[in-house]
Short mmCIF file of N, CA and C in Angstrom, two decimals:
data_model
loop_
_atom_site.label_atom_id
_atom_site.label_comp_id
_atom_site.label_asym_id
_atom_site.label_seq_id
_atom_site.Cartn_x
_atom_site.Cartn_y
_atom_site.Cartn_z
N UNK A 1 -19.92 15.41 -13.25
CA UNK A 1 -19.27 14.58 -12.92
C UNK A 1 -18.61 13.76 -13.75
N UNK A 2 -18.22 15.12 -15.17
CA UNK A 2 -17.51 14.94 -15.95
C UNK A 2 -16.26 15.78 -15.46
N UNK A 3 -15.74 15.97 -14.42
CA UNK A 3 -14.69 16.44 -14.02
C UNK A 3 -14.61 15.29 -12.63
N UNK A 4 -15.38 14.53 -12.45
CA UNK A 4 -14.94 13.56 -11.13
C UNK A 4 -14.72 12.17 -12.24
N UNK A 5 -15.17 11.75 -13.82
CA UNK A 5 -14.65 11.62 -14.14
C UNK A 5 -12.95 11.81 -14.64
N UNK A 6 -13.18 13.07 -14.58
CA UNK A 6 -11.49 13.63 -14.55
C UNK A 6 -10.52 12.73 -13.82
N UNK A 7 -11.10 13.28 -12.63
CA UNK A 7 -10.29 13.53 -11.31
C UNK A 7 -10.22 11.21 -11.59
N UNK A 8 -11.03 10.22 -11.92
CA UNK A 8 -10.75 8.98 -11.77
C UNK A 8 -9.68 8.83 -12.99
N UNK A 9 -9.78 9.37 -13.59
CA UNK A 9 -8.87 8.83 -14.76
C UNK A 9 -6.66 9.45 -14.35
N UNK A 10 -7.16 10.54 -13.17
CA UNK A 10 -5.79 10.41 -12.64
C UNK A 10 -5.11 9.53 -11.68
N UNK A 11 -5.88 9.00 -11.27
CA UNK A 11 -5.39 7.57 -10.73
C UNK A 11 -5.08 6.25 -11.46
N UNK A 12 -5.22 6.43 -12.61
CA UNK A 12 -4.64 5.16 -13.65
C UNK A 12 -3.40 5.91 -13.67
N UNK A 13 -2.79 6.42 -13.37
CA UNK A 13 -1.26 7.16 -13.73
C UNK A 13 -0.64 5.57 -12.31
N UNK A 14 -1.07 5.67 -11.49
CA UNK A 14 -0.56 4.58 -10.01
C UNK A 14 -1.66 3.65 -10.34
N UNK A 15 -1.76 3.31 -11.48
CA UNK A 15 -2.02 2.18 -11.08
C UNK A 15 -3.20 1.34 -9.93
N UNK A 16 -3.95 3.08 -9.76
CA UNK A 16 -5.29 3.11 -8.70
C UNK A 16 -6.88 2.64 -9.11
N UNK A 17 -7.86 1.76 -8.37
CA UNK A 17 -8.40 2.05 -9.42
C UNK A 17 -9.57 2.99 -9.82
N UNK A 18 -9.34 3.12 -10.96
CA UNK A 18 -10.15 4.81 -11.03
C UNK A 18 -11.47 5.08 -10.80
N UNK A 19 -11.48 6.14 -9.18
CA UNK A 19 -12.87 6.69 -7.91
C UNK A 19 -12.20 7.80 -8.43
N UNK A 20 -13.01 8.71 -8.75
CA UNK A 20 -12.70 10.08 -8.97
C UNK A 20 -13.68 10.42 -8.25
N UNK A 21 -13.72 11.99 -7.39
CA UNK A 21 -14.96 12.30 -6.87
C UNK A 21 -14.62 13.72 -6.88
N UNK A 22 -15.11 15.30 -6.48
CA UNK A 22 -15.63 16.40 -6.39
C UNK A 22 -16.62 17.12 -5.01
N UNK A 23 -16.52 17.71 -4.76
CA UNK A 23 -16.99 18.09 -3.71
C UNK A 23 -17.96 19.82 -4.68
N UNK A 24 -19.13 20.24 -4.48
CA UNK A 24 -19.38 21.09 -5.82
C UNK A 24 -20.19 22.02 -4.05
N UNK A 25 -19.25 23.14 -4.22
CA UNK A 25 -19.95 24.02 -3.24
C UNK A 25 -21.61 25.05 -3.29
N UNK A 26 -21.77 25.79 -2.34
CA UNK A 26 -22.51 25.94 -2.53
C UNK A 26 -23.31 26.78 -4.06
N UNK A 27 -21.63 28.02 -4.52
CA UNK A 27 -21.85 28.48 -5.67
C UNK A 27 -21.87 28.05 -6.88
N UNK A 28 -22.04 26.16 -6.27
CA UNK A 28 -22.50 25.61 -7.50
C UNK A 28 -20.45 26.06 -8.41
N UNK A 29 -19.85 26.00 -7.89
CA UNK A 29 -18.47 25.63 -7.95
C UNK A 29 -17.07 24.72 -7.44
N UNK A 30 -16.72 24.03 -7.47
CA UNK A 30 -15.70 22.54 -7.66
C UNK A 30 -14.88 23.16 -6.40
N UNK A 31 -15.28 23.06 -5.03
CA UNK A 31 -14.17 23.65 -3.86
C UNK A 31 -13.31 22.31 -3.24
N UNK A 32 -13.88 21.46 -4.22
CA UNK A 32 -12.81 19.79 -3.86
C UNK A 32 -13.06 18.46 -4.40
N UNK A 33 -11.79 18.29 -4.68
CA UNK A 33 -10.75 16.82 -6.06
C UNK A 33 -10.60 15.91 -4.55
N UNK A 34 -10.80 14.77 -5.34
CA UNK A 34 -9.82 13.82 -4.67
C UNK A 34 -10.07 12.18 -5.83
N UNK A 35 -9.56 11.65 -6.15
CA UNK A 35 -9.39 10.86 -6.66
C UNK A 35 -8.53 9.56 -6.21
N UNK A 36 -9.14 8.04 -6.32
CA UNK A 36 -8.11 7.03 -5.07
C UNK A 36 -6.45 7.14 -5.31
N UNK A 37 -6.03 7.27 -4.06
CA UNK A 37 -4.59 6.48 -3.88
C UNK A 37 -3.98 6.43 -3.28
N UNK A 38 -4.38 5.38 -3.49
CA UNK A 38 -3.99 3.90 -2.08
C UNK A 38 -3.14 3.45 -2.80
N UNK A 39 -2.78 3.32 -4.19
CA UNK A 39 -1.57 2.41 -4.32
C UNK A 39 -0.08 3.69 -4.60
N UNK A 40 -0.67 4.89 -4.63
CA UNK A 40 0.36 5.49 -4.68
C UNK A 40 0.77 6.25 -3.00
N UNK A 41 -0.30 5.64 -2.07
CA UNK A 41 0.65 6.30 -0.85
C UNK A 41 0.81 5.07 -0.16
N UNK A 42 -0.01 4.01 0.01
CA UNK A 42 0.55 3.36 1.07
C UNK A 42 -1.21 3.59 1.26
N UNK A 43 -1.94 4.15 1.76
CA UNK A 43 -2.75 5.00 2.85
C UNK A 43 -3.93 4.05 2.91
N UNK A 44 -4.39 3.05 3.16
CA UNK A 44 -5.59 2.75 3.09
C UNK A 44 -6.93 3.42 3.00
N UNK A 45 -7.04 4.82 3.52
CA UNK A 45 -7.88 5.83 3.73
C UNK A 45 -7.84 7.01 2.42
N UNK A 46 -7.01 6.62 1.62
CA UNK A 46 -7.05 8.13 0.64
C UNK A 46 -8.39 7.21 -0.74
N UNK A 47 -9.04 7.04 -0.02
CA UNK A 47 -10.47 6.88 -1.57
C UNK A 47 -10.39 8.50 -1.65
N UNK A 48 -11.12 8.58 -3.04
CA UNK A 48 -11.32 9.86 -3.36
C UNK A 48 -12.45 9.99 -2.69
N UNK A 49 -12.83 9.48 -2.39
CA UNK A 49 -14.37 10.52 -1.69
C UNK A 49 -13.95 11.19 -0.95
N UNK A 50 -13.20 10.90 0.72
CA UNK A 50 -12.67 11.15 1.41
C UNK A 50 -11.84 12.09 0.84
N UNK A 51 -10.86 12.06 0.03
CA UNK A 51 -9.39 13.08 -0.20
C UNK A 51 -10.89 14.12 -0.25
N UNK A 52 -11.40 13.91 -1.33
CA UNK A 52 -12.05 15.29 -1.75
C UNK A 52 -13.32 16.06 -0.92
N UNK A 53 -13.08 15.33 0.53
CA UNK A 53 -14.37 15.94 1.35
C UNK A 53 -12.93 16.70 1.87
N UNK A 54 -12.20 15.63 1.97
CA UNK A 54 -10.44 16.92 3.11
C UNK A 54 -10.47 17.84 2.33
N UNK A 55 -10.11 17.68 1.15
CA UNK A 55 -9.79 19.31 0.17
C UNK A 55 -11.00 20.04 0.30
N UNK A 56 -12.09 20.34 0.12
CA UNK A 56 -12.88 21.11 0.30
C UNK A 56 -13.11 21.83 1.24
N UNK A 57 -12.84 20.44 2.77
CA UNK A 57 -12.92 21.10 3.64
C UNK A 57 -11.56 22.79 4.50
N UNK A 58 -10.05 22.43 2.98
CA UNK A 58 -9.36 23.01 3.15
C UNK A 58 -9.64 23.95 3.08
N UNK A 59 -10.37 24.06 1.68
CA UNK A 59 -10.61 24.99 0.83
C UNK A 59 -11.58 25.54 1.54
N UNK A 60 -13.06 25.35 2.28
CA UNK A 60 -13.44 26.26 2.24
C UNK A 60 -13.23 27.09 4.36
N UNK A 61 -12.17 26.37 4.33
CA UNK A 61 -12.32 26.37 6.29
C UNK A 61 -13.27 26.00 7.37
N UNK A 62 -13.64 24.85 7.14
CA UNK A 62 -14.61 24.24 7.57
C UNK A 62 -15.65 22.58 7.30
N UNK A 63 -15.32 22.22 8.90
CA UNK A 63 -15.71 20.75 8.29
C UNK A 63 -16.65 20.74 8.19
N UNK A 64 -17.98 21.29 8.36
CA UNK A 64 -19.57 20.78 8.23
C UNK A 64 -19.44 21.72 6.34
N UNK A 65 -19.94 20.65 5.95
CA UNK A 65 -19.90 20.81 4.19
C UNK A 65 -21.51 20.48 4.23
N UNK A 66 -22.18 21.34 4.54
CA UNK A 66 -24.12 21.66 4.97
C UNK A 66 -24.30 21.93 3.99
N UNK A 67 -23.50 22.50 3.06
CA UNK A 67 -24.20 23.24 1.92
C UNK A 67 -23.93 22.94 0.75
N UNK A 68 -23.27 21.63 0.81
CA UNK A 68 -22.40 21.43 -0.89
C UNK A 68 -23.09 19.98 -1.37
N UNK A 69 -22.60 19.70 -2.26
CA UNK A 69 -22.87 17.71 -2.90
C UNK A 69 -22.09 17.09 -3.45
N UNK A 70 -21.58 16.16 -2.85
CA UNK A 70 -20.21 14.99 -3.91
C UNK A 70 -20.72 14.53 -4.22
N UNK A 71 -19.46 14.89 -5.94
CA UNK A 71 -20.31 13.93 -6.85
C UNK A 71 -18.73 12.35 -7.03
N UNK A 72 -19.40 11.68 -7.28
CA UNK A 72 -18.58 10.13 -6.63
C UNK A 72 -19.37 9.83 -8.25
N UNK A 73 -17.93 8.73 -8.69
CA UNK A 73 -18.10 8.09 -10.37
C UNK A 73 -18.02 6.84 -9.23
N UNK A 74 -18.72 5.50 -8.58
CA UNK A 74 -18.92 4.65 -7.93
C UNK A 74 -18.89 4.89 -6.12
N UNK A 75 -20.48 4.16 -6.65
CA UNK A 75 -21.53 4.58 -5.27
C UNK A 75 -19.76 4.24 -3.61
N UNK A 76 -20.21 4.68 -2.60
CA UNK A 76 -19.50 4.42 -2.04
C UNK A 76 -19.38 3.92 -1.13
N UNK A 77 -18.05 3.64 -0.41
CA UNK A 77 -17.86 1.92 0.37
C UNK A 77 -18.92 2.86 1.72
N UNK A 78 -18.50 1.46 2.39
CA UNK A 78 -18.72 1.87 3.80
C UNK A 78 -18.24 3.50 4.96
N UNK A 79 -16.54 3.14 4.31
CA UNK A 79 -16.29 4.40 4.74
C UNK A 79 -16.49 5.49 4.55
N UNK A 80 -16.94 6.00 3.61
CA UNK A 80 -16.46 6.93 2.76
C UNK A 80 -17.95 7.12 2.35
N UNK A 81 -19.10 6.89 3.20
CA UNK A 81 -20.36 6.85 3.71
C UNK A 81 -20.49 7.87 4.46
N UNK A 82 -19.26 6.84 5.45
CA UNK A 82 -19.59 7.24 7.12
C UNK A 82 -19.08 9.17 6.80
N UNK A 83 -18.46 8.58 5.92
CA UNK A 83 -17.18 10.65 6.08
C UNK A 83 -18.38 11.32 5.40
N UNK A 84 -19.05 10.90 4.24
CA UNK A 84 -20.37 11.53 3.78
C UNK A 84 -21.37 12.30 5.16
N UNK A 85 -21.53 11.60 5.44
CA UNK A 85 -22.49 11.44 6.91
C UNK A 85 -22.39 12.43 8.17
N UNK A 86 -20.70 12.12 7.98
CA UNK A 86 -19.75 12.54 9.54
C UNK A 86 -19.87 14.50 8.99
N UNK A 87 -19.26 14.34 7.26
CA UNK A 87 -19.18 16.21 6.84
C UNK A 87 -20.16 16.77 6.79
N UNK A 88 -21.70 16.73 6.65
CA UNK A 88 -22.98 16.70 6.82
C UNK A 88 -23.16 17.17 5.72
N UNK A 89 -22.52 17.12 4.81
CA UNK A 89 -23.08 16.69 2.90
C UNK A 89 -24.39 16.43 3.06
N UNK A 90 -25.57 17.28 2.49
CA UNK A 90 -26.69 17.13 2.20
C UNK A 90 -27.17 16.24 1.17
N UNK A 91 -26.46 15.67 -0.35
CA UNK A 91 -26.66 15.60 -1.30
C UNK A 91 -25.13 14.74 -1.94
N UNK A 92 -25.32 13.51 -2.34
CA UNK A 92 -24.19 12.44 -2.36
C UNK A 92 -25.55 12.51 -4.17
N UNK A 93 -23.84 12.46 -5.94
CA UNK A 93 -24.63 12.16 -7.00
C UNK A 93 -23.09 11.17 -7.21
N UNK A 94 -23.67 9.69 -8.20
CA UNK A 94 -22.94 9.06 -8.12
C UNK A 94 -23.05 8.59 -9.53
N UNK A 95 -22.67 7.63 -10.24
CA UNK A 95 -22.12 7.89 -11.62
C UNK A 95 -22.40 5.90 -11.08
N UNK A 96 -21.71 4.76 -11.20
CA UNK A 96 -21.67 3.12 -11.07
C UNK A 96 -22.34 3.20 -10.04
N UNK A 97 -23.27 2.08 -9.65
CA UNK A 97 -23.76 1.09 -8.80
C UNK A 97 -22.67 0.22 -8.30
N UNK A 98 -21.99 -0.16 -6.89
CA UNK A 98 -21.72 -1.10 -6.40
C UNK A 98 -21.97 -1.87 -5.99
N UNK A 99 -22.88 -2.64 -6.35
CA UNK A 99 -23.93 -4.44 -5.89
C UNK A 99 -22.60 -4.62 -4.97
N UNK A 100 -21.57 -4.88 -4.71
CA UNK A 100 -20.61 -5.69 -3.91
C UNK A 100 -20.49 -5.58 -3.08
N UNK A 101 -19.52 -3.85 -3.23
CA UNK A 101 -19.97 -3.01 -1.90
C UNK A 101 -20.00 -1.74 -1.33
N UNK A 102 -21.34 -1.52 -2.23
CA UNK A 102 -21.49 0.22 -2.37
C UNK A 102 -22.60 0.17 -0.86
N UNK A 103 -22.35 1.32 0.05
CA UNK A 103 -22.99 1.21 1.50
C UNK A 103 -24.08 2.81 1.19
N UNK A 104 -25.00 3.29 0.12
CA UNK A 104 -25.61 4.42 -0.18
C UNK A 104 -27.14 3.09 -0.84
N UNK A 105 -27.19 2.38 -0.37
CA UNK A 105 -28.45 1.76 -1.07
C UNK A 105 -28.39 0.62 -1.82
N UNK A 106 -26.92 -0.08 -2.12
CA UNK A 106 -26.93 -1.31 -2.75
C UNK A 106 -26.85 -2.64 -1.76
N UNK A 107 -25.71 -2.58 -0.94
CA UNK A 107 -25.35 -3.45 -0.53
C UNK A 107 -26.22 -2.89 1.32
N UNK A 108 -25.45 -1.81 1.38
CA UNK A 108 -25.41 -1.45 2.96
C UNK A 108 -26.17 0.46 2.38
N UNK A 109 -27.41 1.24 3.35
CA UNK A 109 -27.88 2.08 2.78
C UNK A 109 -27.69 3.37 4.51
N UNK A 110 -26.11 3.45 4.29
CA UNK A 110 -25.57 4.16 5.80
C UNK A 110 -25.95 5.61 5.42
N UNK A 111 -25.78 6.15 4.46
CA UNK A 111 -25.85 7.61 4.08
C UNK A 111 -27.86 8.04 4.63
N UNK A 112 -28.41 6.68 5.05
CA UNK A 112 -30.07 6.97 5.21
C UNK A 112 -30.29 6.66 6.50
N UNK A 113 -29.63 6.24 6.97
CA UNK A 113 -29.93 4.89 8.41
C UNK A 113 -30.51 6.49 9.26
N UNK A 114 -32.04 5.76 9.79
CA UNK A 114 -32.44 7.02 10.30
C UNK A 114 -32.14 7.37 12.05
N UNK A 115 -31.16 6.20 12.18
CA UNK A 115 -29.95 6.07 13.60
C UNK A 115 -29.50 7.38 13.63
N UNK A 116 -29.07 7.51 12.83
CA UNK A 116 -27.99 8.67 12.62
C UNK A 116 -28.95 9.83 12.11
N UNK A 117 -28.16 10.99 12.79
CA UNK A 117 -28.39 12.10 12.39
C UNK A 117 -28.73 13.12 12.13
N UNK A 118 -27.89 12.19 11.29
CA UNK A 118 -27.86 13.35 9.46
C UNK A 118 -28.41 12.01 8.55
N UNK A 119 -28.94 12.62 7.26
CA UNK A 119 -29.57 11.79 5.99
C UNK A 119 -28.74 12.40 4.92
N UNK A 120 -28.31 11.55 3.92
CA UNK A 120 -28.20 12.26 2.63
C UNK A 120 -28.51 11.99 1.62
N UNK A 121 -29.37 12.70 1.05
CA UNK A 121 -29.63 12.51 -0.36
C UNK A 121 -29.21 12.00 -1.43
N UNK A 122 -29.44 11.20 -2.61
CA UNK A 122 -28.80 9.59 -2.86
C UNK A 122 -29.25 10.23 -4.90
N UNK A 123 -28.37 10.54 -5.53
CA UNK A 123 -28.89 10.46 -7.01
C UNK A 123 -27.91 10.06 -7.46
N UNK A 124 -28.32 8.59 -8.06
CA UNK A 124 -27.64 7.43 -8.79
C UNK A 124 -27.72 7.57 -9.75
N UNK A 125 -26.84 7.16 -10.67
CA UNK A 125 -26.53 6.91 -12.35
C UNK A 125 -26.13 7.85 -13.19
N UNK A 126 -25.50 8.66 -12.91
CA UNK A 126 -24.64 10.06 -13.71
C UNK A 126 -24.31 9.40 -14.22
N UNK A 127 -24.28 9.43 -15.52
CA UNK A 127 -23.69 9.08 -16.07
C UNK A 127 -22.99 7.75 -16.23
N UNK A 128 -23.67 6.65 -15.50
CA UNK A 128 -23.59 5.55 -14.91
C UNK A 128 -22.61 4.59 -16.10
N UNK A 129 -22.90 4.89 -17.16
CA UNK A 129 -22.64 4.11 -18.87
C UNK A 129 -20.86 4.51 -18.57
N UNK A 130 -20.59 5.66 -18.55
CA UNK A 130 -19.57 6.27 -18.84
C UNK A 130 -17.97 6.00 -17.43
N UNK A 131 -18.90 6.18 -16.29
CA UNK A 131 -18.41 5.74 -14.69
C UNK A 131 -17.46 4.13 -14.90
N UNK A 132 -18.96 3.72 -15.36
CA UNK A 132 -18.71 1.45 -15.20
C UNK A 132 -17.97 1.50 -16.42
N UNK A 133 -17.88 1.70 -17.52
CA UNK A 133 -16.64 1.66 -18.29
C UNK A 133 -15.00 1.41 -18.38
N UNK A 134 -14.94 2.82 -17.63
CA UNK A 134 -13.27 3.27 -16.99
C UNK A 134 -13.09 2.36 -15.35
N UNK A 135 -13.84 1.89 -14.97
CA UNK A 135 -14.03 0.62 -14.01
C UNK A 135 -13.87 -0.91 -14.87
N UNK A 136 -14.60 -0.88 -15.67
CA UNK A 136 -13.98 -2.41 -16.00
C UNK A 136 -13.52 -2.26 -17.06
N UNK A 137 -13.06 -1.34 -17.42
CA UNK A 137 -11.50 -1.43 -18.70
C UNK A 137 -10.37 -1.57 -18.03
N UNK A 138 -10.38 -0.76 -16.40
CA UNK A 138 -9.30 -1.28 -15.54
C UNK A 138 -9.29 -2.12 -15.34
N UNK A 139 -10.11 -2.45 -14.81
CA UNK A 139 -9.84 -4.55 -13.89
C UNK A 139 -10.41 -5.47 -15.11
N UNK A 140 -10.27 -4.82 -16.22
CA UNK A 140 -10.29 -5.99 -17.56
C UNK A 140 -8.79 -6.47 -17.91
N UNK A 141 -8.09 -5.39 -17.61
CA UNK A 141 -6.59 -5.01 -18.06
C UNK A 141 -6.12 -5.74 -17.23
N UNK A 142 -6.29 -5.02 -15.81
CA UNK A 142 -5.58 -6.30 -14.25
C UNK A 142 -6.05 -7.86 -14.88
N UNK A 143 -7.43 -7.67 -14.73
CA UNK A 143 -7.32 -9.56 -15.76
C UNK A 143 -6.28 -10.35 -16.23
N UNK A 144 -6.29 -9.27 -17.09
CA UNK A 144 -5.44 -9.53 -18.46
C UNK A 144 -4.17 -9.64 -18.24
N UNK A 145 -3.23 -8.96 -17.07
CA UNK A 145 -1.87 -8.53 -16.58
C UNK A 145 -1.11 -9.88 -16.56
N UNK A 146 -0.09 -10.49 -16.55
CA UNK A 146 0.15 -11.35 -15.15
C UNK A 146 0.36 -10.61 -14.23
N UNK A 147 0.25 -11.12 -13.26
CA UNK A 147 0.72 -10.93 -11.74
C UNK A 147 1.96 -11.50 -11.22
N UNK A 148 2.33 -11.59 -10.22
CA UNK A 148 3.75 -11.83 -10.02
C UNK A 148 4.38 -13.07 -9.57
N UNK A 149 3.15 -14.23 -9.62
CA UNK A 149 3.23 -15.58 -9.55
C UNK A 149 3.24 -15.72 -10.56
N UNK A 150 2.54 -15.17 -11.71
CA UNK A 150 2.47 -15.58 -13.43
C UNK A 150 1.38 -16.13 -13.94
N UNK A 151 -0.04 -15.81 -12.83
CA UNK A 151 -1.04 -15.79 -12.59
C UNK A 151 -2.02 -14.44 -13.48
N UNK A 152 -3.45 -14.68 -14.10
CA UNK A 152 -4.39 -13.47 -14.07
C UNK A 152 -5.13 -13.54 -13.56
N UNK A 153 -5.53 -12.39 -12.38
CA UNK A 153 -6.62 -12.46 -11.87
C UNK A 153 -6.78 -11.81 -10.87
N UNK A 154 -8.46 -11.47 -11.30
CA UNK A 154 -9.22 -9.85 -11.14
C UNK A 154 -8.53 -9.19 -9.94
N UNK A 155 -8.78 -7.74 -9.93
CA UNK A 155 -8.18 -6.97 -9.28
C UNK A 155 -8.79 -6.75 -7.72
N UNK A 156 -8.53 -6.31 -7.04
CA UNK A 156 -9.70 -6.40 -5.82
C UNK A 156 -11.17 -4.99 -6.07
N UNK A 157 -12.03 -5.32 -5.60
CA UNK A 157 -13.36 -5.61 -6.02
C UNK A 157 -13.92 -5.14 -6.95
N UNK A 158 -13.61 -6.17 -7.89
CA UNK A 158 -13.83 -5.80 -9.50
C UNK A 158 -15.22 -6.62 -9.85
N UNK A 159 -15.72 -7.74 -9.09
CA UNK A 159 -16.38 -8.22 -9.36
C UNK A 159 -18.26 -7.55 -9.23
N UNK A 160 -18.37 -6.39 -8.77
CA UNK A 160 -19.83 -5.77 -7.74
C UNK A 160 -19.96 -4.79 -9.10
N UNK A 161 -19.04 -4.17 -10.06
CA UNK A 161 -19.18 -3.25 -10.62
C UNK A 161 -20.67 -3.41 -11.71
N UNK A 162 -21.61 -2.41 -11.59
CA UNK A 162 -22.56 -2.71 -13.13
C UNK A 162 -22.38 -1.11 -13.26
N UNK A 163 -22.82 -1.24 -14.58
CA UNK A 163 -23.66 0.10 -15.35
C UNK A 163 -24.74 -0.14 -16.02
N UNK A 164 -25.26 0.99 -17.36
CA UNK A 164 -26.14 1.19 -17.62
C UNK A 164 -26.40 -0.09 -18.13
N UNK A 165 -28.37 -0.34 -18.07
CA UNK A 165 -29.23 -1.68 -18.86
C UNK A 165 -27.65 -2.02 -19.99
N UNK A 166 -27.74 -3.03 -20.99
CA UNK A 166 -26.61 -3.42 -21.17
C UNK A 166 -24.92 -3.38 -21.57
N UNK A 167 -24.22 -2.83 -20.95
CA UNK A 167 -23.40 -2.51 -20.34
C UNK A 167 -22.50 -3.26 -20.38
N UNK A 168 -21.41 -4.25 -20.00
CA UNK A 168 -20.53 -4.88 -19.39
C UNK A 168 -20.52 -4.34 -17.86
N UNK A 169 -20.56 -6.47 -18.01
CA UNK A 169 -20.19 -6.55 -16.10
C UNK A 169 -18.97 -7.44 -16.01
N UNK A 170 -18.15 -7.83 -14.73
CA UNK A 170 -17.70 -8.73 -14.69
C UNK A 170 -18.28 -9.89 -13.97
N UNK A 171 -17.91 -11.18 -14.49
CA UNK A 171 -18.66 -12.09 -13.40
C UNK A 171 -18.41 -12.04 -12.35
N UNK A 172 -19.44 -12.44 -11.69
CA UNK A 172 -19.39 -12.74 -9.96
C UNK A 172 -20.84 -13.08 -9.75
N UNK A 173 -20.81 -13.52 -8.62
CA UNK A 173 -22.13 -13.20 -7.70
C UNK A 173 -23.26 -12.01 -7.62
N UNK A 174 -22.81 -11.13 -7.41
CA UNK A 174 -23.66 -10.67 -6.92
C UNK A 174 -23.74 -9.42 -8.32
N UNK A 175 -23.14 -9.59 -9.55
CA UNK A 175 -23.04 -8.76 -10.64
C UNK A 175 -24.15 -8.91 -11.06
N UNK A 176 -25.23 -7.54 -11.46
CA UNK A 176 -26.69 -8.12 -12.36
C UNK A 176 -26.70 -6.69 -12.88
N UNK A 177 -25.79 -6.83 -14.46
CA UNK A 177 -25.95 -5.29 -15.36
C UNK A 177 -27.34 -5.52 -15.43
N UNK A 178 -27.66 -4.36 -15.73
CA UNK A 178 -29.01 -4.10 -16.02
C UNK A 178 -29.93 -3.85 -15.31
N UNK A 179 -29.83 -4.54 -14.30
CA UNK A 179 -30.87 -4.42 -13.36
C UNK A 179 -30.79 -3.02 -13.02
N UNK A 180 -31.86 -2.48 -12.28
CA UNK A 180 -32.55 -0.82 -11.83
C UNK A 180 -31.80 -0.70 -10.84
N UNK A 181 -31.55 0.48 -10.55
CA UNK A 181 -30.72 0.17 -8.76
C UNK A 181 -31.59 0.36 -8.20
N UNK A 182 -31.30 0.07 -7.46
CA UNK A 182 -31.92 -0.48 -5.75
C UNK A 182 -33.19 0.30 -4.89
N UNK A 183 -33.30 0.83 -5.11
CA UNK A 183 -34.33 2.09 -4.67
C UNK A 183 -34.62 3.25 -6.21
N UNK A 184 -36.16 3.49 -6.20
CA UNK A 184 -36.50 4.46 -7.36
C UNK A 184 -35.89 5.54 -7.53
#
């Protein structure tokens, strides 16, 4: 998770939401890395998880990552959860839960849908406070910065990020800082 956090910090240079991901291979080595690059590239699919999965597939020379683990700082969205399933990744390790858009247990649970041909083990809350703090600090700075219209506003996706018990949380209808994860 520390390597995923380092990847997340790279996104800050281009004003992308600081989410980072790594794919760990069967021998414990990092075989794929990624951080959000939507703002940098103008590509709506340039999420950290998708980029890390692509990098791992290139490194290993195969699309089936059935002996790898995806480690990401924020619970994946529906697109990234779907990519994880389609890459046949058996284990997902995540930092902060996303009760606004999370698709691996918070809002949806795509990775363990019994109708699919592959399910993913989810391990959540790893370095949760550090992962949440990076996101919360980013969105606080976005809110405080004047926009082109001259007002301050929250950035896309900010309201739902939660961290460990007692962590700061942004105001919003789905923010539940301190709540336990949505499953054991």
